[in-house]
Coordinates of C-alpha atoms in Angstrom, one line a residue:
M1 CA -210.2 -184.2 -6.8
S2 CA -210.9 -186.6 -9.4
K3 CA -212.4 -185.7 -12.9
T4 CA -214.4 -186.7 -15.6
L5 CA -214.9 -185.9 -19.3
C6 CA -218.1 -183.5 -19.4
T7 CA -220.3 -186.0 -21.9
A8 CA -223.8 -184.8 -21.6
S9 CA -223.8 -181.6 -24.4
T10 CA -225.1 -178.5 -22.6
A11 CA -226.3 -176.7 -25.9
L12 CA -229.9 -176.8 -25.5
A13 CA -229.8 -174.7 -23.2
A14 CA -229.5 -172.0 -26.4
L15 CA -232.4 -173.1 -27.7
F16 CA -234.2 -171.0 -24.8
A17 CA -231.7 -168.0 -26.2
F18 CA -232.0 -166.0 -22.9
S19 CA -229.0 -164.0 -23.0
A20 CA -227.1 -163.0 -20.1
A21 CA -228.0 -159.6 -18.0
F22 CA -225.1 -157.8 -17.9
P23 CA -225.5 -154.8 -15.5
A24 CA -224.8 -151.5 -17.3
M25 CA -222.3 -150.1 -14.5
A26 CA -223.3 -145.9 -14.9
A27 CA -221.9 -143.1 -12.9
P28 CA -223.8 -142.1 -9.8
H29 CA -225.9 -138.8 -10.3
H30 CA -224.7 -136.1 -6.8
K31 CA -226.2 -133.2 -6.4
A32 CA -224.3 -129.8 -6.5
D33 CA -222.0 -130.1 -3.1
P34 CA -221.4 -126.9 -1.7
K35 CA -218.5 -127.7 0.6
P36 CA -215.4 -126.2 -0.7
A37 CA -213.1 -128.0 -4.0
A38 CA -211.1 -128.9 -1.5
A39 CA -212.8 -130.2 1.7
K40 CA -214.1 -132.8 -1.5
Q41 CA -210.9 -134.1 -2.5
A42 CA -209.7 -134.9 0.9
A43 CA -213.0 -136.8 1.6
A44 CA -213.3 -138.9 -1.1
P45 CA -210.9 -142.3 -1.5
V46 CA -207.6 -141.5 -3.8
K47 CA -208.3 -144.2 -6.4
P48 CA -204.7 -146.1 -7.2
P49 CA -203.0 -145.6 -10.5
E50 CA -203.9 -148.3 -13.5
D51 CA -200.7 -148.5 -13.7
Q52 CA -199.0 -149.2 -10.1
I53 CA -197.4 -152.4 -9.5
L54 CA -198.4 -154.9 -7.3
A55 CA -196.3 -157.6 -7.2
V56 CA -193.6 -158.7 -9.5
I57 CA -193.3 -162.5 -9.8
N58 CA -189.8 -163.6 -11.2
G59 CA -188.9 -160.6 -12.7
Q60 CA -192.3 -159.8 -14.8
V61 CA -195.0 -157.0 -13.0
L62 CA -198.8 -157.4 -12.0
T63 CA -200.6 -153.9 -11.9
Q64 CA -203.7 -152.3 -11.1
R65 CA -204.9 -152.7 -14.4
D66 CA -204.6 -156.4 -14.3
V67 CA -206.5 -157.0 -11.1
D68 CA -209.2 -154.4 -12.0
N69 CA -209.9 -155.3 -15.4
R70 CA -210.6 -159.4 -13.5
A71 CA -212.7 -158.0 -11.4
K72 CA -214.8 -155.9 -14.2
L73 CA -214.6 -159.2 -16.7
F74 CA -216.7 -161.2 -13.1
V75 CA -218.9 -158.3 -12.7
L76 CA -220.2 -157.9 -16.0
S77 CA -219.8 -161.8 -16.9
T78 CA -222.5 -163.0 -13.3
G79 CA -225.1 -160.4 -14.2
L80 CA -225.8 -159.2 -10.8
P81 CA -224.9 -156.3 -9.1
I82 CA -222.3 -156.4 -6.9
S83 CA -221.1 -154.0 -4.4
P84 CA -217.7 -152.7 -3.4
E85 CA -217.2 -154.4 -0.3
I86 CA -218.2 -158.1 -1.9
M87 CA -215.0 -156.7 -4.7
G88 CA -213.4 -155.5 -1.5
R89 CA -213.5 -159.4 -0.3
M90 CA -212.9 -160.4 -3.9
R91 CA -209.9 -158.6 -4.7
G92 CA -207.2 -160.9 -2.6
Q93 CA -208.3 -163.7 -4.3
I94 CA -208.0 -162.5 -7.6
I95 CA -204.1 -160.9 -6.4
H96 CA -203.5 -164.4 -6.1
Q97 CA -205.1 -166.1 -8.5
L98 CA -203.3 -163.9 -11.3
I99 CA -199.9 -164.4 -9.7
D100 CA -200.9 -168.2 -10.3
E101 CA -201.7 -167.7 -14.1
R102 CA -198.3 -165.4 -14.3
L103 CA -196.0 -168.5 -13.0
K104 CA -198.4 -171.3 -15.4
T105 CA -197.9 -168.5 -18.3
Q106 CA -193.8 -168.3 -17.3
E107 CA -193.5 -172.4 -17.0
I108 CA -196.4 -172.6 -21.5
L109 CA -193.1 -169.4 -22.1
K110 CA -190.6 -172.4 -21.5
L111 CA -191.9 -175.3 -23.0
H112 CA -192.3 -172.8 -26.0
I113 CA -196.4 -174.0 -26.1
N114 CA -198.4 -171.9 -28.9
V115 CA -201.4 -171.4 -28.1
E116 CA -203.9 -171.6 -31.7
P117 CA -206.6 -168.3 -32.0
D118 CA -209.4 -171.1 -33.2
Q119 CA -208.4 -173.1 -29.5
I120 CA -209.7 -169.5 -27.7
A121 CA -212.5 -169.0 -29.5
G122 CA -214.4 -172.3 -29.6
A123 CA -213.6 -172.2 -25.8
I124 CA -215.3 -168.7 -25.9
S125 CA -218.1 -169.8 -27.7
N126 CA -218.7 -173.4 -25.4
I127 CA -219.1 -170.6 -22.3
E128 CA -221.7 -168.6 -24.7
Q129 CA -223.8 -172.0 -25.1
R130 CA -223.5 -173.5 -21.7
N131 CA -225.1 -170.2 -20.5
G132 CA -227.5 -169.5 -23.3
M133 CA -225.9 -166.1 -24.8
P134 CA -225.3 -165.8 -28.4
K135 CA -222.8 -166.1 -30.7
N136 CA -220.5 -162.9 -29.2
A137 CA -222.4 -161.5 -27.3
L138 CA -220.1 -162.2 -24.5
R139 CA -216.8 -160.2 -26.1
D140 CA -219.8 -157.2 -27.8
R141 CA -221.2 -156.5 -24.2
L142 CA -217.0 -157.0 -22.8
A143 CA -216.3 -154.3 -25.5
S144 CA -219.7 -152.4 -24.6
D145 CA -218.8 -151.9 -21.0
G146 CA -215.1 -150.9 -21.3
V147 CA -213.8 -154.6 -20.1
S148 CA -210.3 -155.2 -22.7
L149 CA -211.1 -158.6 -24.0
T150 CA -207.5 -159.4 -23.9
T151 CA -208.6 -159.3 -20.2
L152 CA -211.0 -163.0 -20.9
I153 CA -208.7 -164.0 -24.0
D154 CA -205.6 -164.2 -21.5
Q155 CA -207.4 -166.1 -19.2
I156 CA -208.7 -168.8 -21.5
R157 CA -204.7 -169.0 -23.3
V158 CA -203.2 -170.0 -19.6
Q159 CA -206.0 -172.7 -19.0
I160 CA -205.9 -174.0 -22.3
G161 CA -201.8 -173.7 -22.4
W162 CA -201.8 -175.1 -19.1
M163 CA -203.7 -178.5 -19.8
Q164 CA -200.6 -178.6 -22.5
V165 CA -197.9 -178.0 -20.8
L166 CA -199.4 -180.9 -18.2
R167 CA -199.7 -183.8 -21.2
E168 CA -196.2 -182.6 -21.9
K169 CA -194.7 -183.1 -18.3
L170 CA -196.5 -186.6 -18.3
G171 CA -195.5 -188.3 -21.0
E172 CA -195.8 -191.7 -21.4
E173 CA -197.7 -191.9 -18.3
G174 CA -200.5 -190.2 -20.1
R175 CA -201.7 -193.2 -22.5
I176 CA -203.9 -194.8 -21.3
T177 CA -204.1 -198.4 -21.5
A178 CA -206.3 -201.2 -22.7
T179 CA -205.4 -203.1 -19.8
Q180 CA -206.0 -199.6 -17.6
I181 CA -210.2 -199.0 -19.5
S182 CA -210.1 -202.7 -18.6
Q183 CA -209.7 -202.4 -14.9
R184 CA -211.7 -199.4 -14.4
E185 CA -214.3 -201.1 -16.0
Q186 CA -214.4 -204.2 -13.8
A187 CA -214.3 -201.2 -10.7
L188 CA -217.3 -200.1 -12.4
Q189 CA -219.1 -203.8 -12.8
A190 CA -218.3 -203.8 -8.6
E191 CA -219.8 -200.9 -7.8
Q192 CA -223.2 -201.9 -9.6
G193 CA -226.1 -200.4 -6.8
R194 CA -224.3 -197.9 -5.7
A195 CA -224.7 -193.4 -5.8
Q196 CA -223.1 -191.6 -9.3
Y197 CA -223.1 -188.0 -9.4
F198 CA -223.5 -185.8 -12.3
M199 CA -222.0 -183.0 -10.5
S200 CA -219.8 -179.3 -11.2
E201 CA -217.4 -178.2 -8.6
I202 CA -215.0 -174.7 -7.9
F203 CA -211.9 -175.1 -6.5
V204 CA -210.1 -172.6 -4.2
P205 CA -206.5 -173.6 -3.3
V206 CA -205.2 -172.5 -0.1
A207 CA -201.6 -171.3 0.6
D208 CA -200.9 -172.5 3.7
P209 CA -203.6 -174.6 5.6
R210 CA -202.8 -173.1 9.3
H211 CA -204.3 -168.7 7.5
D212 CA -207.3 -170.2 5.2
E213 CA -209.4 -167.5 6.4
A214 CA -209.1 -165.2 3.8
E215 CA -209.7 -167.9 1.2
L216 CA -212.7 -168.9 3.0
T217 CA -214.1 -165.5 2.8
F218 CA -213.8 -165.8 -0.8
T219 CA -215.2 -169.2 -1.4
R220 CA -218.3 -167.7 0.8
T221 CA -218.7 -165.0 -1.5
I222 CA -218.5 -166.6 -4.3
I223 CA -221.5 -168.7 -2.9
S224 CA -223.4 -165.9 -2.1
Q225 CA -223.1 -165.0 -5.4
L226 CA -224.4 -168.4 -6.9
R227 CA -227.3 -168.3 -5.3
E228 CA -228.2 -164.9 -6.0
G229 CA -228.0 -166.7 -9.6
A230 CA -224.3 -165.8 -11.3
P231 CA -223.8 -169.0 -13.7
F232 CA -221.6 -171.2 -12.5
P233 CA -220.3 -172.3 -15.7
I234 CA -218.8 -168.6 -15.6
V235 CA -217.9 -168.0 -12.8
A236 CA -215.7 -171.6 -12.1
A237 CA -214.1 -171.2 -15.5
Q238 CA -213.3 -167.5 -13.8
F239 CA -212.5 -168.5 -10.6
S240 CA -212.1 -172.1 -10.1
Q241 CA -207.9 -173.8 -10.0
A242 CA -209.0 -177.4 -10.7
Q243 CA -208.9 -178.4 -14.7
S244 CA -212.1 -178.4 -14.7
A245 CA -212.2 -174.7 -14.8
L246 CA -212.4 -174.4 -19.3
D247 CA -215.5 -176.8 -18.8
G248 CA -217.2 -174.5 -17.0
G249 CA -216.8 -176.8 -14.2
S250 CA -218.2 -179.5 -15.2
M251 CA -216.9 -182.9 -13.9
G252 CA -219.5 -185.3 -16.0
W253 CA -220.6 -188.2 -14.1
V254 CA -218.3 -189.6 -11.4
Q255 CA -218.8 -192.2 -8.4
E256 CA -218.2 -191.8 -4.7
D257 CA -214.8 -193.9 -4.5
N258 CA -213.2 -190.5 -6.6
L259 CA -214.5 -188.2 -4.9
D260 CA -213.0 -186.8 -2.0
P261 CA -214.3 -188.1 1.3
Q262 CA -215.5 -185.3 2.4
V263 CA -217.2 -184.1 -0.9
V264 CA -219.2 -187.3 -0.3
N265 CA -220.5 -186.5 2.3
I266 CA -222.4 -184.0 1.4
V267 CA -223.3 -184.6 -2.1
R268 CA -225.3 -187.6 -0.6
Q269 CA -227.2 -184.9 0.9
M270 CA -228.1 -182.5 -1.7
P271 CA -230.6 -181.3 -3.7
I272 CA -230.4 -180.9 -7.3
G273 CA -229.3 -177.7 -8.4
A274 CA -228.5 -176.4 -4.6
I275 CA -225.0 -174.4 -4.6
S276 CA -223.0 -176.5 -1.5
N277 CA -221.8 -174.8 1.6
P278 CA -217.5 -174.7 1.5
I279 CA -216.4 -177.7 1.2
Q280 CA -212.1 -178.2 3.0
V281 CA -210.6 -180.7 1.2
A282 CA -206.8 -181.3 0.9
G283 CA -205.2 -178.1 -0.7
G284 CA -207.8 -176.0 -0.6
F285 CA -212.2 -175.9 -0.8
V286 CA -214.5 -176.6 -3.4
I287 CA -218.0 -175.1 -3.8
A288 CA -219.6 -178.2 -5.3
T289 CA -223.0 -178.6 -7.1
V290 CA -225.2 -181.9 -8.4
Q291 CA -227.6 -181.6 -11.7
A292 CA -228.2 -185.3 -11.1
K293 CA -228.0 -188.5 -9.5
R294 CA -228.1 -192.4 -10.6
V295 CA -227.4 -195.7 -9.9
V296 CA -224.2 -197.0 -11.4
G297 CA -225.1 -199.3 -13.9
K298 CA -228.7 -198.8 -14.6
Q299 CA -229.9 -195.4 -15.6
M300 CA -232.6 -196.1 -18.4
G301 CA -233.2 -192.8 -20.2
T302 CA -234.8 -191.5 -23.3
V303 CA -231.8 -190.0 -25.6
L304 CA -232.9 -187.6 -28.6
D305 CA -231.7 -186.1 -32.3
L306 CA -232.6 -182.7 -32.3
R307 CA -232.8 -180.8 -34.8
Q308 CA -233.3 -176.9 -35.0
A309 CA -233.7 -173.6 -36.7
F310 CA -233.8 -169.9 -35.0
F311 CA -235.5 -166.6 -36.6
P312 CA -232.8 -163.8 -35.0
F313 CA -234.6 -160.2 -33.8
D314 CA -232.6 -157.3 -34.8
T315 CA -233.1 -156.2 -31.3
P316 CA -234.4 -157.0 -27.9
L317 CA -238.2 -158.2 -27.9
N318 CA -240.8 -156.0 -25.9
P319 CA -243.4 -158.2 -25.6
Q320 CA -246.2 -155.0 -25.1
N321 CA -244.6 -153.6 -28.8
P322 CA -242.7 -155.9 -30.4
T323 CA -241.1 -154.0 -34.1
D324 CA -241.9 -155.1 -37.5
Q325 CA -238.9 -157.3 -38.0
Q326 CA -239.9 -159.5 -35.5
K327 CA -243.9 -160.0 -36.1
V328 CA -242.3 -160.9 -39.9
A329 CA -240.4 -163.8 -38.7
L330 CA -243.0 -164.7 -36.2
Q331 CA -244.8 -165.1 -39.4
R332 CA -241.8 -166.7 -41.0
A333 CA -241.2 -169.2 -37.8
T334 CA -245.4 -170.0 -38.2
A335 CA -245.4 -170.6 -41.4
A336 CA -242.2 -173.0 -41.4
V337 CA -244.2 -175.1 -39.0
Q338 CA -246.6 -175.5 -41.5
N339 CA -243.4 -176.0 -44.4
I340 CA -240.9 -178.0 -42.6
H341 CA -241.7 -182.3 -42.8
S342 CA -237.7 -183.2 -42.1
C343 CA -234.3 -183.0 -40.2
P344 CA -232.7 -182.1 -43.3
E345 CA -235.0 -179.1 -44.3
M346 CA -235.1 -177.8 -40.6
E347 CA -230.8 -177.6 -41.1
A348 CA -231.0 -176.2 -44.4
L349 CA -233.7 -173.3 -43.0
N350 CA -230.7 -172.6 -40.2
K351 CA -228.3 -172.7 -42.8
S352 CA -230.7 -169.7 -44.5
L353 CA -231.0 -167.3 -41.6
G354 CA -227.3 -167.4 -40.2
E355 CA -227.0 -170.1 -37.8
K356 CA -227.2 -168.3 -35.4
R357 CA -227.8 -171.0 -33.1
P358 CA -226.4 -174.6 -33.9
G359 CA -229.1 -176.5 -36.1
N360 CA -227.6 -180.1 -34.7
P361 CA -227.9 -178.8 -30.4
G362 CA -226.5 -182.4 -30.1
S363 CA -228.0 -185.5 -28.7
Q364 CA -229.7 -184.5 -25.8
V365 CA -231.5 -187.0 -22.8
L366 CA -234.3 -186.2 -22.6
E367 CA -235.1 -186.4 -18.1
R368 CA -232.3 -184.1 -18.0
L369 CA -234.0 -181.2 -19.7
M370 CA -235.9 -178.1 -18.4
P371 CA -239.0 -179.2 -17.5
Q372 CA -239.9 -176.0 -20.3
M373 CA -238.3 -177.9 -22.8
K374 CA -239.7 -181.4 -21.5
A375 CA -243.2 -180.6 -22.1
V376 CA -241.9 -179.1 -25.4
L377 CA -240.5 -182.3 -27.3
E378 CA -241.7 -185.8 -24.8
S379 CA -244.5 -185.5 -27.2
L380 CA -243.7 -184.1 -30.1
P381 CA -243.6 -186.7 -33.2
P382 CA -240.8 -187.3 -35.2
N383 CA -240.0 -185.5 -38.3
R384 CA -242.7 -182.2 -36.8
V385 CA -242.1 -179.0 -36.4
S386 CA -242.2 -177.7 -32.7
R387 CA -244.5 -174.8 -32.0
P388 CA -243.1 -171.7 -32.8
L389 CA -240.5 -171.2 -28.6
V390 CA -240.4 -167.4 -28.7
S391 CA -237.4 -165.4 -26.3
M392 CA -236.0 -162.5 -26.4
D393 CA -233.7 -162.6 -29.2
G394 CA -235.0 -164.6 -31.7
I395 CA -237.7 -167.5 -32.0
A396 CA -236.5 -170.8 -32.5
L397 CA -238.3 -174.1 -33.9
L398 CA -237.3 -177.5 -32.6
M399 CA -237.5 -181.0 -35.0
V400 CA -237.5 -184.6 -33.4
C401 CA -235.4 -186.7 -35.8
N402 CA -235.2 -189.9 -33.5
R403 CA -236.0 -191.5 -30.3
Q404 CA -234.9 -193.9 -28.3
Q405 CA -234.0 -195.7 -24.8
K406 CA -230.7 -195.7 -23.4
N407 CA -228.9 -197.0 -20.8
L408 CA -227.5 -194.0 -19.7
A409 CA -224.9 -195.0 -17.3
Q410 CA -223.2 -197.3 -19.5
Q411 CA -219.8 -195.8 -20.0
S412 CA -217.9 -196.6 -23.4
P413 CA -214.3 -197.5 -23.6
S414 CA -213.6 -193.5 -24.9
E415 CA -215.5 -192.6 -22.2
I416 CA -212.9 -194.5 -19.1
A417 CA -210.1 -193.3 -20.9
D418 CA -210.8 -189.3 -20.6
Q419 CA -211.6 -190.3 -17.3
L420 CA -208.4 -191.8 -16.2
M421 CA -206.4 -189.0 -18.3
N422 CA -208.6 -186.8 -16.4
E423 CA -207.5 -187.7 -13.0
R424 CA -204.2 -188.0 -13.7
V425 CA -204.3 -184.6 -14.9
E426 CA -205.4 -183.5 -12.2
Q427 CA -202.5 -184.5 -9.8
A428 CA -199.7 -183.5 -11.9
S429 CA -201.9 -179.9 -12.1
R430 CA -201.3 -179.5 -9.0
Q431 CA -198.2 -181.1 -7.8
L432 CA -196.7 -178.9 -10.6
Q433 CA -198.1 -176.0 -8.7
R434 CA -196.6 -176.3 -5.3
D435 CA -193.4 -176.9 -7.2
L436 CA -193.6 -173.2 -9.0
Q437 CA -194.5 -171.6 -6.4
R438 CA -192.0 -173.5 -4.6
R439 CA -189.0 -172.2 -7.3
A440 CA -190.9 -168.6 -7.3
I441 CA -189.3 -165.4 -6.0
I442 CA -192.6 -163.8 -5.7
E443 CA -192.4 -160.0 -4.6
M444 CA -195.2 -158.3 -3.3
R445 CA -195.5 -154.7 -3.4
P446 CA -197.2 -152.5 -0.3
A447 CA -199.8 -151.5 -2.2
A448 CA -200.7 -155.3 -2.4
K449 CA -200.1 -156.2 0.9
T450 CA -202.8 -154.1 2.0
V451 CA -205.2 -155.5 0.1
F452 CA -205.1 -158.6 2.9
N453 CA -204.3 -157.3 6.1

């Protein structure tokens, strides 16, 4: 499945500043059991040791600890209570995914590719922004719940390093020429009037199409969690094996000719915001969601240039009992509404408050905003501060610097080049993964085999 670059900024979600709710994993309380200790020991399930080896991939081990940490990461980041039964159904796919990551890591090291710490930090920040989390919220929550930050860092390092592997493998084929851009522009002209979709995906690969029961069960489990409210970008970042995973599964705007026919048949009928059932495509299953639809070549919209200032709370807000610090923050925000009259002043105010949210959240399309945010901004005059927007961890003020009508369906040459590049990278990724799997020596230990039975 081809990809386009995600061009729509999602940083505005951070304006509401709703931190993702991560359930605490508290130990259940048990009453005294009159049974003898020996009987209790016999009845209790035996937890496998953390250093138990599940698989050996070209001489590199995969342990029970690796699988447990990835499972914990998923539970915490979705913010949902997940039953042991559901986690049991997911464990086999987690093992498969970690094996693929070991193969990718070995290829990254073979090519002497180094992923810089600031690249990893930027990727984590993007995940937080897409989900309206405060800066460092995901890291802090992992630490407080006993999940090693290394688990998240290792996963992101593989995603970034693998992209660099693919670009090296492509070499000259990775260059997008002016002729190719022109050809795509002509193709888009020929599609005037046809549908385009702004969508996201999760791709679950299938090793053996003759036996895809485990992958189908896993895909259905993920869908049930998404429909319960698990954030699509975080689930995609953790479990999707498409190159769009690093962008939270976002494919940007795609036309029907760039989608698998099976996917086209589904997305044509999908309501905005719905989560699809498993869609079987060549090589695996796709979970799709559509954020917007439009006609190729024509979509007028209102583009806003915004600034914001954010007054952070020291502790989460209890509306029935706000703290003194929260009361003072509201007083300061209310005063700023009267005293701030320009976008540079808004940026300066946000900087003085510690820049807990970006002062410039980027250009936003009014018609694509959440209804609550759209209601605030559609009638807000330029250089006028909005009413204070109170959330659990702070108060946001917004200002419109400029608004203009624009044909949003027009793709620039650089956007087309990104789209063409992502399509090639995705194709190269699928092929190289198959090659690495064919050449690999993978020894599955008995402890792992029981998971798949």
